Amino acid sequence: MKILVLNAGSSSQKSCLYQLGDTLPELPPIPLWEAKIDWTKRPGIAELEVKTSSSIGLEEELKTDSRPDVMAQMLETLTSGQTQVIDHLAEIAVVGHRVVHGGQEYRQATLIKLEVKDAIANLSSFAPVHNPVNLEGIETIEKILGTATPQVAVFDTAFHANLPLVAATYPIPYEFFEQGIRRYGFHGISHQYCANRTAQLMGKDLASLRLITCHLGNGASLAAIRDGESIDTTMGFTPLEGLMMGSRSGSIDPGILIHLLRKADYDAQSLDETLNKASGMKGISGVSGDLRQIISEMNQGNSRAKLALDMYIHSLRKHIGAMLASLGGLDALVFTGGIGENSAAIRSAACEAFGFLGLKLDSHKNDASPVDIDIAATDSAIRVFVVHTEEDWAIAQECWKLLKRQ
Ligand code: ADP
């Protein structure tokens, strides 16, 4: 079965083609074909990068602003040229999409029908940057592959759909909750994949474990996982809440927003831009939201870059503490995402705060670019894992399971 996965963001889109047989492999297989479209380099230009499992690569600049045109050209590389891996697009059995917001209704991977498309469109007011892009991807595939090819939506909110009411409800008038203003949580596909992978690496049943998964990328969130379910998470009604991030503020006093709206020249649009794109490490350092650049600036004596890094660590520790309290104990702390997987310094700084609980890192393992291994010292009271997140593979598995069930 050939499964195409589309993982679309506001500024880039990653796509993969998997070939799966009658049973699911234990470890993520290498995709037959992978593509990345990047719209951030220059206005009016999309950069397309394609790679096949036999290491044939292609890099092209496409002069267009139209996402559907770029997607059509990307799909052409599946069936023609050096990167060809299939003869016809009709060989694709199913297309899986990462959809950011599934609201209260969509709690698992769902076959896309008209009402699902309507729901994704209606939820755009909750996820204005992501849901419209996801819907556009679904409709473009419909046009190119036809409506006979099944498409599946895998929602980033689904894993958090059973948050207890105490964690999901905001302490504002209850009517807001009834209108859908509640904690949804995001990065669910990654948190769930990492939780399953950690249980597999520990040789234990996920249902017996208490885990905190730290997804630390440009966006960042933590999940507290008990009995295999997310019982608390740091992102909320939108992906702006919680940890300090690359360019997002994370949680701040809502009184600041009221003050800015009243006293300064801010409106909803400019607040949105400031809190999502000009805050976090970028806002504090004034340099960049990228951790590597922050560290490089700090090493050259930039004190605001140092403050940004110190604040990032403070925020991470504080929120791990909050998840720990929600769980009431911890078997393993799990790091993933660009920062979680690659920054030994951030992992070490985060863990140091929990030494009083008997959590001890093995510094050699932590420093040795770990992937899918336990980096805690043998006598640590809590295990610590670095897991390479595989969102696309998680989406492909959901598609495979859904088609098998039918
Ligand atoms: P996204 O959320 O956009 O998918 P990523 O998961 O790729 O982002 O994470 C991007 C972040 O990871 C950036 O802050 C980047 O600096 C950081 N990062 C990537 N590689 C390293 C590294 N080797 N050391 C430290 N930070 C890294």
PDB file of C-alpha atoms in Angstrom, residues 11 21-22 32 47 55 60 65 71 79 85 89 91 123 132 151 174 184 197 244 258 289 291-292 316 334 342 383:
ATOM      1  CA  SER A  11       5.725  28.612   5.556  1.00  0.00           C
ATOM      2  CA  GLY A  21       2.860  -4.192   3.434  1.00  0.00           C
ATOM      3  CA  ASP A  22       0.382  -6.290   5.412  1.00  0.00           C
ATOM      4  CA  LEU A  32      10.333   5.997  -0.972  1.00  0.00           C
ATOM      5  CA  GLU A  47      11.968  26.242  -3.127  1.00  0.00           C
ATOM      6  CA  SER A  55      19.464   9.138  -2.553  1.00  0.00           C
ATOM      7  CA  GLU A  60      14.336  23.660  -7.858  1.00  0.00           C
ATOM      8  CA  ASP A  65       2.899  32.208  -5.163  1.00  0.00           C
ATOM      9  CA  MET A  71       1.969  21.033  -5.062  1.00  0.00           C
ATOM     10  CA  THR A  79       6.047  10.008 -11.621  1.00  0.00           C
ATOM     11  CA  VAL A  85       9.336   6.298  -7.806  1.00  0.00           C
ATOM     12  CA  LEU A  89      -0.414   8.809  -9.164  1.00  0.00           C
ATOM     13  CA  GLU A  91      -0.923   3.884  -7.335  1.00  0.00           C
ATOM     14  CA  LEU A 123     -12.328  25.700  12.815  1.00  0.00           C
ATOM     15  CA  PRO A 132      -6.956  27.039   5.747  1.00  0.00           C
ATOM     16  CA  GLN A 151      -7.903  11.137   2.180  1.00  0.00           C
ATOM     17  CA  TYR A 174     -18.303  29.311  31.898  1.00  0.00           C
ATOM     18  CA  TYR A 184      -7.133  22.037  23.047  1.00  0.00           C
ATOM     19  CA  ARG A 197       8.293   5.035  21.173  1.00  0.00           C
ATOM     20  CA  MET A 244       8.589  30.641  25.806  1.00  0.00           C
ATOM     21  CA  ILE A 258      -5.459  44.841  27.858  1.00  0.00           C
ATOM     22  CA  GLY A 289      14.417  32.978  17.404  1.00  0.00           C
ATOM     23  CA  LEU A 291      18.569  28.636  19.316  1.00  0.00           C
ATOM     24  CA  ARG A 292      21.822  28.089  17.441  1.00  0.00           C
ATOM     25  CA  LEU A 316      11.078  25.073  30.405  1.00  0.00           C
ATOM     26  CA  VAL A 334      11.306  12.689  26.944  1.00  0.00           C
ATOM     27  CA  ASN A 342      19.916  18.358  19.281  1.00  0.00           C
ATOM     28  CA  ARG A 383      14.622   7.788  33.006  1.00  0.00           C
TER      29      ARG A 383
END
